[in-house]
Short mmCIF file of C-alpha atoms in Angstrom, two decimals:
data_model
loop_
_atom_site.label_atom_id
_atom_site.label_comp_id
_atom_site.label_asym_id
_atom_site.label_seq_id
_atom_site.Cartn_x
_atom_site.Cartn_y
_atom_site.Cartn_z
CA MET A 4 -0.37 -0.01 0.08
CA ALA A 5 2.71 3.07 0.31
CA TYR A 6 4.74 1.70 -1.88
CA THR A 7 1.19 2.68 -4.09
CA SER A 8 1.41 6.18 -2.49
CA LYS A 9 4.79 6.86 -3.80
CA GLY A 10 3.86 5.49 -7.01
CA CYS A 11 0.64 7.86 -7.10
CA LEU A 12 3.04 10.70 -5.58
CA SER A 13 5.65 10.57 -8.02
CA MET A 14 2.62 10.68 -11.18
CA LEU A 15 2.20 13.81 -9.57
CA PHE A 16 4.66 15.39 -8.88
CA LEU A 17 5.94 14.23 -12.95
CA ALA A 18 2.86 15.72 -14.15
CA PHE A 19 3.38 19.08 -12.14
CA MET A 20 6.67 18.91 -13.05
CA ASN A 21 5.56 18.84 -16.94
CA ALA A 22 2.72 21.27 -16.54
CA SER A 23 5.08 23.54 -15.12
CA TYR A 24 8.06 23.01 -18.45
CA LEU A 25 5.36 23.22 -20.99
CA SER A 26 4.20 25.82 -19.27
CA HIS A 27 7.84 27.82 -19.47
CA VAL A 28 7.85 26.99 -22.22
CA ALA A 29 4.17 28.07 -23.84
CA ASP A 30 5.55 30.70 -22.66
CA ASN A 31 8.67 31.51 -23.70
CA THR A 32 7.36 30.29 -27.02
CA LEU A 33 5.20 32.68 -27.53
CA ASN A 34 6.88 35.76 -26.45
CA ILE A 35 9.62 34.70 -28.66
CA CYS A 36 8.16 32.54 -31.99
CA LEU A 37 5.30 32.53 -31.94
CA LYS A 38 3.76 36.04 -34.20
CA GLN A 39 0.70 37.23 -35.58
CA PRO A 40 -0.30 35.84 -39.36
CA ASP A 41 0.28 37.75 -42.16
CA VAL A 42 -2.69 36.33 -44.43
CA LYS A 43 -3.37 36.76 -47.68
CA ILE A 44 -6.36 36.53 -50.32
CA SER A 45 -6.67 35.77 -54.00
CA VAL A 46 -9.27 34.34 -55.77
CA TYR A 47 -9.43 30.98 -56.23
CA GLY A 48 -10.94 28.67 -59.79
CA LEU A 49 -14.38 29.37 -59.88
CA ASN A 50 -16.97 32.02 -57.80
CA SER A 51 -14.03 30.75 -54.70
CA ALA A 52 -11.54 32.94 -52.21
CA ASN A 53 -7.90 30.75 -51.08
CA LEU A 54 -6.96 32.62 -47.79
CA THR A 55 -2.75 32.21 -47.53
CA TRP A 56 -0.30 32.35 -44.70
CA GLY A 57 3.72 31.66 -43.77
CA PRO A 58 4.17 28.97 -41.67
CA GLU A 59 5.68 29.45 -38.09
CA VAL A 60 8.84 26.97 -38.15
CA THR A 61 11.87 28.11 -35.26
CA ALA A 62 13.41 26.15 -33.17
CA GLU A 63 11.74 26.63 -30.02
CA THR A 64 8.89 25.26 -31.64
CA VAL A 65 9.93 21.63 -33.09
CA LYS A 66 9.30 19.63 -28.83
CA PHE A 67 4.97 20.58 -30.78
CA ASP A 68 3.38 20.62 -33.85
CA VAL A 69 1.84 23.91 -35.99
CA CYS A 70 -0.79 24.23 -36.19
CA TYR A 71 -3.09 27.32 -36.84
CA ASN A 72 -6.57 28.33 -35.86
CA PHE A 73 -8.48 29.61 -38.52
CA SER A 74 -12.65 30.53 -37.89
CA TYR A 75 -15.52 31.97 -40.95
CA GLN A 76 -18.09 33.31 -41.17
CA PHE A 77 -20.61 34.56 -43.93
CA LEU A 78 -21.57 37.77 -44.39
CA ASP A 79 -24.61 36.35 -45.38
CA LYS A 80 -24.95 34.06 -42.47
CA THR A 81 -24.70 34.30 -38.39
CA THR A 82 -22.54 31.29 -37.11
CA TRP A 83 -19.25 31.11 -36.92
CA LEU A 84 -17.10 27.67 -38.22
CA THR A 85 -14.36 26.39 -37.07
CA GLU A 86 -11.51 24.49 -37.73
CA THR A 87 -7.66 23.83 -36.65
CA LEU A 88 -6.01 23.44 -39.12
CA ILE A 89 -2.04 21.92 -40.10
CA GLU A 90 -1.67 23.87 -43.82
CA ASN A 91 -0.72 27.49 -44.32
CA TYR A 92 -3.66 27.94 -46.38
CA ARG A 93 -7.67 27.08 -46.42
CA VAL A 94 -9.94 27.83 -50.17
CA ILE A 95 -13.42 28.70 -49.34
CA ASN A 96 -16.44 28.19 -51.78
CA LEU A 97 -18.66 31.46 -52.50
CA ARG A 98 -21.39 29.47 -53.72
CA LEU A 99 -23.90 32.38 -53.63
CA HIS A 100 -23.04 34.44 -50.48
CA PRO A 101 -22.09 37.75 -51.23
CA GLY A 102 -18.28 37.56 -48.62
CA PHE A 103 -16.63 36.10 -45.60
CA THR A 104 -15.00 37.15 -42.22
CA ALA A 105 -12.19 34.97 -42.19
CA SER A 106 -9.18 35.22 -39.00
CA VAL A 107 -6.14 33.09 -37.97
CA SER A 108 -3.65 32.96 -35.82
CA ASN A 109 -0.39 30.68 -36.05
CA ALA A 110 -0.94 28.40 -33.04
CA LEU A 111 1.22 25.23 -31.54
CA CYS A 112 -1.05 22.01 -31.27
CA GLU A 113 0.15 18.65 -28.98
CA ASP A 114 -2.47 15.38 -29.82
CA ASN A 115 -4.57 17.62 -31.49
CA ILE A 116 -5.01 20.34 -29.16
CA ILE A 117 -4.40 23.41 -29.22
CA ILE A 118 -1.79 24.85 -26.36
CA LEU A 119 -1.16 28.20 -26.81
CA GLU A 120 -1.54 30.89 -30.19
CA SER A 121 -0.89 34.34 -30.92
CA LYS A 122 -3.05 37.08 -32.03
CA ARG A 123 -5.71 36.75 -34.24
CA THR A 124 -5.49 38.37 -37.60
CA GLU A 125 -8.61 39.54 -39.19
CA ILE A 126 -9.81 39.13 -42.87
CA VAL A 127 -13.40 40.41 -44.51
CA TYR A 128 -14.31 39.16 -48.41
CA LEU A 129 -16.89 40.49 -50.94
CA ALA A 130 -17.85 39.16 -53.55
CA PRO A 131 -18.60 39.71 -56.64
CA TYR A 132 -22.21 41.06 -56.26
CA VAL A 133 -24.39 38.30 -57.81
CA TYR A 134 -28.27 39.31 -58.81
CA ILE A 135 -28.95 36.46 -58.72
CA SER A 136 -31.58 34.12 -55.75
CA ASN A 137 -33.66 30.71 -54.68
CA VAL A 138 -31.44 28.53 -57.64
CA SER A 139 -32.85 25.05 -58.38
CA CYS A 140 -32.45 21.69 -59.87
CA ALA A 141 -34.66 18.64 -60.64
CA ILE A 142 -33.70 15.52 -61.99
CA TYR A 143 -36.35 13.14 -63.58
CA ASN A 144 -37.03 10.87 -66.06
CA LEU A 145 -33.84 9.28 -65.01
CA THR A 146 -31.69 11.66 -67.32
CA ASN A 147 -33.45 15.11 -67.15
CA LEU A 148 -32.67 17.98 -65.51
CA ASN A 149 -34.09 20.93 -65.37
CA CYS A 150 -32.36 24.10 -63.10
CA THR A 151 -34.50 27.43 -62.65
CA TRP A 152 -33.56 31.09 -60.66
CA ASP A 153 -34.25 34.79 -59.78
CA LEU A 154 -33.15 37.80 -60.94
CA LYS A 155 -32.61 40.84 -57.50
CA LYS A 156 -35.06 43.12 -58.01
CA ASP A 157 -32.66 45.55 -57.71
CA ALA A 158 -30.96 43.97 -60.57
CA PRO A 159 -30.11 46.05 -63.48
CA GLU A 160 -31.54 46.22 -67.03
CA ASP A 161 -28.54 44.36 -67.97
CA ALA A 162 -29.19 42.00 -66.42
CA ASN A 163 -28.00 38.28 -67.76
CA TYR A 164 -25.80 35.55 -67.12
CA SER A 165 -26.06 31.47 -69.01
CA PHE A 166 -26.18 29.11 -67.92
CA GLY A 167 -24.00 25.27 -67.73
CA LEU A 168 -22.72 22.21 -66.54
CA ARG A 169 -19.22 21.26 -65.36
CA LEU A 170 -18.20 18.58 -66.70
CA ARG A 171 -14.10 18.86 -64.89
CA SER A 172 -12.48 20.64 -66.94
CA ARG A 173 -15.29 21.67 -69.50
CA CYS A 174 -18.94 22.86 -69.56
CA LEU A 175 -21.87 21.18 -71.18
CA ALA A 176 -23.54 25.43 -72.15
CA CYS A 177 -27.42 25.49 -71.89
CA LYS A 178 -29.02 24.38 -75.41
CA GLN A 179 -32.72 25.17 -73.90
CA TYR A 180 -33.23 28.53 -72.14
CA LEU A 181 -36.26 29.22 -69.98
CA LYS A 182 -37.18 32.71 -70.21
CA LYS A 183 -38.76 35.75 -67.86
CA HIS A 184 -39.20 38.72 -69.72
CA GLY A 185 -37.36 38.72 -71.74
CA LYS A 186 -34.09 37.02 -69.07
CA ASN A 187 -32.63 33.33 -68.69
CA ASN A 188 -34.36 31.65 -65.71
CA GLY A 189 -34.11 28.43 -66.28
CA CYS A 190 -32.50 25.92 -68.33
CA HIS A 191 -33.46 22.00 -69.03
CA MET A 192 -31.06 19.94 -69.70
CA LYS A 193 -32.88 17.28 -72.09
CA ASP A 194 -31.26 12.79 -71.56
CA LEU A 195 -27.80 14.13 -70.09
CA LEU A 196 -27.41 11.75 -67.48
CA SER A 197 -27.17 8.20 -69.66
CA THR A 198 -24.83 10.73 -72.20
CA TYR A 199 -22.40 12.03 -68.57
CA GLN A 200 -22.58 9.08 -67.48
CA HIS A 201 -18.72 8.77 -67.81
CA GLU A 202 -18.32 12.10 -65.87
CA ASN A 203 -20.19 10.75 -62.12
CA LEU A 204 -22.64 12.33 -63.17
CA HIS A 205 -24.19 9.69 -60.23
CA TYR A 206 -23.28 11.74 -56.96
CA LYS A 207 -22.89 15.31 -57.58
CA ILE A 208 -23.80 18.12 -60.76
CA ARG A 209 -21.49 21.02 -60.44
CA ILE A 210 -23.63 24.51 -61.98
CA GLN A 211 -21.84 27.87 -63.81
CA PHE A 212 -22.98 30.83 -64.34
CA PHE A 213 -21.86 33.26 -65.93
CA ASN A 214 -21.17 37.08 -67.79
CA HIS A 215 -19.47 38.88 -68.70
CA LEU A 216 -17.48 39.61 -65.90
CA TYR A 217 -17.99 37.00 -63.01
CA ASN A 218 -18.41 32.73 -63.18
CA PHE A 219 -19.53 31.02 -59.89
CA THR A 220 -20.95 27.67 -59.21
CA LYS A 221 -23.28 25.89 -57.41
CA THR A 222 -22.77 22.10 -56.48
CA PHE A 223 -26.35 20.20 -55.36
CA ARG A 224 -26.24 16.16 -53.69
CA THR A 225 -28.16 14.00 -57.31
CA GLU A 226 -29.81 11.43 -54.68
CA MET A 227 -31.06 15.70 -52.70
CA ILE A 228 -31.98 16.87 -55.97
CA GLU A 229 -34.26 13.79 -57.92
CA ILE A 230 -37.62 13.49 -59.21
CA LEU A 231 -38.17 9.54 -58.16
CA ASN A 232 -39.72 6.95 -60.70
CA PRO A 233 -43.13 5.77 -59.81
CA PRO A 234 -41.90 1.80 -58.06
CA VAL A 235 -42.19 -0.75 -60.81
CA ASN A 236 -43.20 -4.15 -60.31
CA ILE A 237 -46.99 -3.34 -58.15
CA SER A 238 -49.19 -5.76 -57.60
CA VAL A 239 -52.33 -5.98 -55.65
CA SER A 240 -52.97 -10.14 -53.46
CA SER A 241 -55.60 -10.66 -51.46
CA VAL A 242 -54.53 -12.36 -48.24
CA ASN A 243 -57.05 -14.14 -46.44
CA GLY A 244 -59.22 -11.48 -46.49
CA ASN A 245 -57.64 -8.58 -46.34
CA ILE A 246 -56.32 -6.47 -49.41
CA ASN A 247 -52.04 -6.50 -50.14
CA PHE A 248 -50.30 -4.19 -51.27
CA SER A 249 -46.30 -4.74 -52.73
CA TRP A 250 -43.98 -2.76 -55.23
CA TYR A 251 -40.37 -3.04 -55.79
CA THR A 252 -38.07 0.24 -55.14
CA PRO A 253 -38.36 2.81 -58.60
CA PRO A 254 -35.34 2.88 -60.29
CA SER A 255 -32.47 5.73 -59.65
CA VAL A 256 -29.82 7.79 -61.09
CA LYS A 257 -27.41 6.34 -58.30
CA PRO A 258 -28.01 2.46 -57.14
CA THR A 259 -29.34 2.91 -53.28
CA PRO A 260 -29.76 -0.11 -51.08
CA THR A 261 -33.61 -0.86 -50.81
CA TYR A 262 -33.62 1.77 -46.67
CA CYS A 263 -33.35 4.08 -47.79
CA PHE A 264 -36.57 5.10 -49.09
CA GLN A 265 -39.30 6.49 -48.17
CA TYR A 266 -42.82 5.51 -49.91
CA GLN A 267 -46.41 6.65 -49.68
CA ILE A 268 -49.63 5.42 -50.59
CA LYS A 269 -52.94 6.96 -52.34
CA VAL A 270 -56.57 5.35 -51.37
CA ILE A 271 -59.75 6.86 -52.89
CA GLU A 272 -62.66 5.33 -53.40
CA THR A 273 -63.89 6.19 -57.03
CA GLN A 274 -67.34 6.01 -56.90
CA THR A 275 -67.31 9.28 -54.91
CA ASN A 276 -63.95 10.46 -56.16
CA ILE A 277 -63.09 10.93 -52.31
CA LEU A 278 -59.67 9.65 -50.41
CA PHE A 279 -60.02 7.59 -48.44
CA LYS A 280 -56.40 6.70 -46.76
CA ASP A 281 -53.41 8.62 -47.23
CA ILE A 282 -50.01 7.52 -45.65
CA PRO A 283 -47.01 8.63 -45.60
CA ASP A 284 -44.10 7.26 -44.35
CA ILE A 285 -43.83 3.85 -45.31
CA GLU A 286 -40.58 2.36 -45.95
CA MET A 287 -41.29 -1.23 -46.52
CA GLU A 288 -41.92 -2.74 -49.69
CA GLU A 289 -45.40 -3.62 -48.99
CA TYR A 290 -48.25 -2.80 -46.76
CA THR A 291 -51.72 -4.84 -46.43
CA PHE A 292 -54.97 -2.75 -46.01
CA SER A 293 -57.56 -4.45 -43.29
CA ASP A 294 -60.13 -1.97 -43.56
CA LEU A 295 -60.85 -1.35 -47.01
CA ASP A 296 -65.19 -2.81 -47.84
CA LYS A 297 -65.37 -4.90 -50.31
CA ASP A 298 -68.41 -3.68 -51.93
CA LYS A 299 -66.95 -0.42 -52.75
CA LYS A 300 -64.07 0.14 -55.42
CA TYR A 301 -60.81 1.84 -54.79
CA SER A 302 -58.07 2.75 -56.34
CA LEU A 303 -54.36 2.68 -55.03
CA GLN A 304 -50.97 4.97 -56.55
CA ILE A 305 -48.26 4.63 -54.63
CA ARG A 306 -45.26 7.33 -54.70
CA ALA A 307 -41.04 7.13 -53.49
CA ARG A 308 -39.08 9.41 -52.46
CA LYS A 309 -35.46 9.17 -50.70
CA ASN A 310 -35.00 9.86 -47.62
CA HIS A 311 -32.94 7.56 -44.91
CA CYS A 312 -29.11 7.83 -46.27
CA ALA A 313 -29.81 11.45 -48.00
CA LYS A 314 -33.65 13.86 -47.73
CA SER A 315 -34.40 14.14 -51.09
CA LYS A 316 -36.32 17.55 -51.49
CA TYR A 317 -39.28 16.16 -53.51
CA TRP A 318 -41.72 12.67 -53.59
CA GLY A 319 -41.73 11.77 -56.79
CA GLU A 320 -44.00 10.68 -59.33
CA TRP A 321 -47.61 9.20 -58.61
CA SER A 322 -47.92 5.41 -59.88
CA LYS A 323 -50.93 4.78 -62.74
CA PRO A 324 -53.90 3.68 -60.30
CA VAL A 325 -54.62 0.19 -59.97
CA TYR A 326 -58.25 -1.35 -59.09
CA ILE A 327 -60.03 -2.94 -56.80
CA GLY A 328 -63.05 -3.92 -55.45
CA LYS A 329 -66.46 -3.90 -57.64
CA ASP A 330 -68.79 -0.80 -58.69
CA THR A 331 -71.76 -1.10 -56.86
CA GLN A 332 -73.74 0.84 -59.84
CA VAL A 333 -74.67 0.11 -63.28
CA PHE A 334 -74.01 3.68 -63.88
CA PRO A 335 -72.27 6.67 -61.52
CA VAL A 336 -75.00 9.03 -60.60
CA TRP A 337 -71.71 11.72 -61.99
CA THR A 338 -73.39 9.81 -65.61
CA ILE A 339 -76.91 9.61 -65.28
CA ILE A 340 -76.76 13.49 -64.20
CA LEU A 341 -74.22 13.93 -67.36
CA ILE A 342 -77.62 12.09 -69.44
CA ILE A 343 -80.53 13.68 -68.01
CA ALA A 344 -77.84 17.17 -69.22
CA ILE A 345 -77.50 16.66 -72.45
CA VAL A 346 -80.65 15.29 -73.33
CA SER A 347 -82.28 18.58 -71.91
CA ALA A 348 -79.80 20.49 -73.90
CA LEU A 349 -80.36 19.02 -77.86
CA LEU A 350 -84.54 19.10 -76.38
CA VAL A 351 -83.89 22.85 -75.74
CA ILE A 352 -82.06 23.71 -79.17
CA LEU A 353 -85.12 20.85 -80.90
CA VAL A 354 -87.07 24.06 -79.84
CA VAL A 355 -85.98 26.57 -80.01
CA LEU A 356 -84.80 25.56 -84.06
CA LEU A 357 -88.53 24.26 -84.57
CA PHE A 358 -89.51 27.81 -83.35
CA LYS A 359 -87.41 30.37 -85.30
CA ARG A 360 -88.36 28.08 -88.15
CA TYR A 361 -92.46 27.97 -88.15
CA MET A 362 -91.58 31.96 -87.10
CA LYS A 363 -90.01 32.91 -89.83
CA ILE A 364 -93.33 31.12 -92.54
CA LEU A 365 -96.31 33.08 -90.78
CA PHE A 366 -94.31 36.40 -90.64
CA MET A 367 -92.02 36.33 -93.19
CA THR A 368 -94.29 34.26 -95.92
CA ALA A 369 -95.29 36.87 -99.23
CA ILE A 370 -99.24 36.48 -99.49
CA PRO A 371 -99.91 35.36 -103.46
CA ASP A 372 -100.83 37.13 -106.61
CA PRO A 373 -103.33 35.53 -108.65
CA SER A 374 -103.36 34.96 -111.50
CA LYS A 375 -104.35 36.69 -114.88
CA LYS A 376 -107.12 35.12 -115.84
CA ILE A 377 -109.03 35.48 -112.80
CA LYS A 378 -107.90 39.26 -112.43
CA LEU A 379 -109.62 39.33 -116.33
CA TRP A 380 -112.37 37.13 -115.04
CA LEU A 381 -112.57 39.01 -112.89
CA THR A 382 -112.04 42.97 -114.94
CA SER A 383 -115.06 40.86 -117.25
CA ASN A 384 -116.99 40.66 -114.56
CA ASP A 385 -117.10 44.11 -113.99
CA ASN A 386 -117.80 45.66 -116.88
CA SER A 387 -120.99 43.72 -118.58
CA SER A 388 -122.97 45.03 -114.73
CA GLU A 389 -121.59 48.16 -115.64
CA ARG A 390 -123.24 47.91 -119.25
CA CYS A 391 -126.32 46.14 -117.76
CA ILE A 392 -127.10 48.95 -115.41
CA ALA A 393 -126.27 51.25 -118.42
CA THR A 394 -128.58 49.53 -120.53
CA HIS A 395 -131.01 49.18 -118.23
CA ASP A 396 -131.15 52.26 -117.68
CA GLU A 397 -131.65 53.33 -120.50
CA GLN A 398 -134.64 51.99 -121.04
CA LEU A 399 -136.80 52.61 -118.92
CA VAL A 400 -140.23 53.51 -119.74
CA PRO A 401 -142.62 55.84 -117.28
CA ILE A 402 -145.07 53.44 -116.62
CA THR A 403 -148.09 55.44 -117.83
CA GLU A 404 -146.87 56.08 -121.00
CA ILE A 405 -147.62 52.02 -121.40
CA GLU A 406 -150.77 50.82 -123.93
CA ILE A 407 -153.14 48.04 -122.68
CA VAL A 408 -154.15 47.03 -125.94
CA THR A 409 -157.26 44.03 -126.06
CA THR A 410 -158.10 42.65 -129.32
CA SER A 411 -161.42 41.14 -129.89
CA ARG A 412 -163.12 37.88 -131.03
CA ASP A 413 -165.16 38.43 -134.23
#
């Protein structure tokens, strides 16, 4: 027991002496060796900045590892990112950030722990102003790429950007632009991923915007922006009176394990066209329904997205409807209503046409003229009557002038 106590005391003494030595060396090194770094900044590649500073290695620091305490913050963000570097440089990708503030100090490390450091040097970098915002890209139908963006309200009249896809050392220019108010605000690229599979586009895509002043890039992971096609080999079967709905994982740009997918099922009652059930968080490749009415007909649809390995921004496309059950009515209500409406409309049209036709005959038909013979006959009768009247008038004799003659028989 006494030996153990002496051993502990010896270890404590050595630890104290070591700490004192490190503190002494550190203080001397800080006062003598570690200088405030001289940071320089230069543009590096597309829309990124390269920060460099001189290495700090002297005779007093060889007992420790030389390291650098580096931190930075984008100007449009509030969070500082801190890291311990071994190299005396750091490349910051700006993407669409307006710039950053960086802070660097020379330091001494032991087992990746900073023992002491110099005064910090702070530097601010302002990137060229970017008038683009809300950049969004989507991969659909396995091979097509569609990207859109907005121009900021304060963009000058001549502000317009071209679009390209970065493939290592080359750039594929956009051939089909989407436009708004005469300015480019989107690009559609067809059969892209199938043509350039060897360019490692299955894992990420890097797009580039450029104009006459400068270029900048933005990177997307394909699994984050892919709109999946519907699941395949969809089947429906009846098991112990329940409906079993099963499928296979949908095809994808990047090979993906089955556990990375999330599925959503939509069930609609066909007679009323009302959503019966919506199940958004299925992780297996099958689902069993036990609450479907056997006397009703339903349509089932399914879609998918990547969720666990990398959560996708978009749900995939809905599958074609799969129908189960039977219709209880030979003619649905909407069919009867449609037939009644069509028949009523035809009757109204028929009545209107008949009315127009007979009203035209009644009011617009002219009275026919009498024939020439009738006209002549009427004219001749009138004249003879007049002559008869005239002759009769001329032969009128007063009764007083008539003599009565009698004859006698001898």
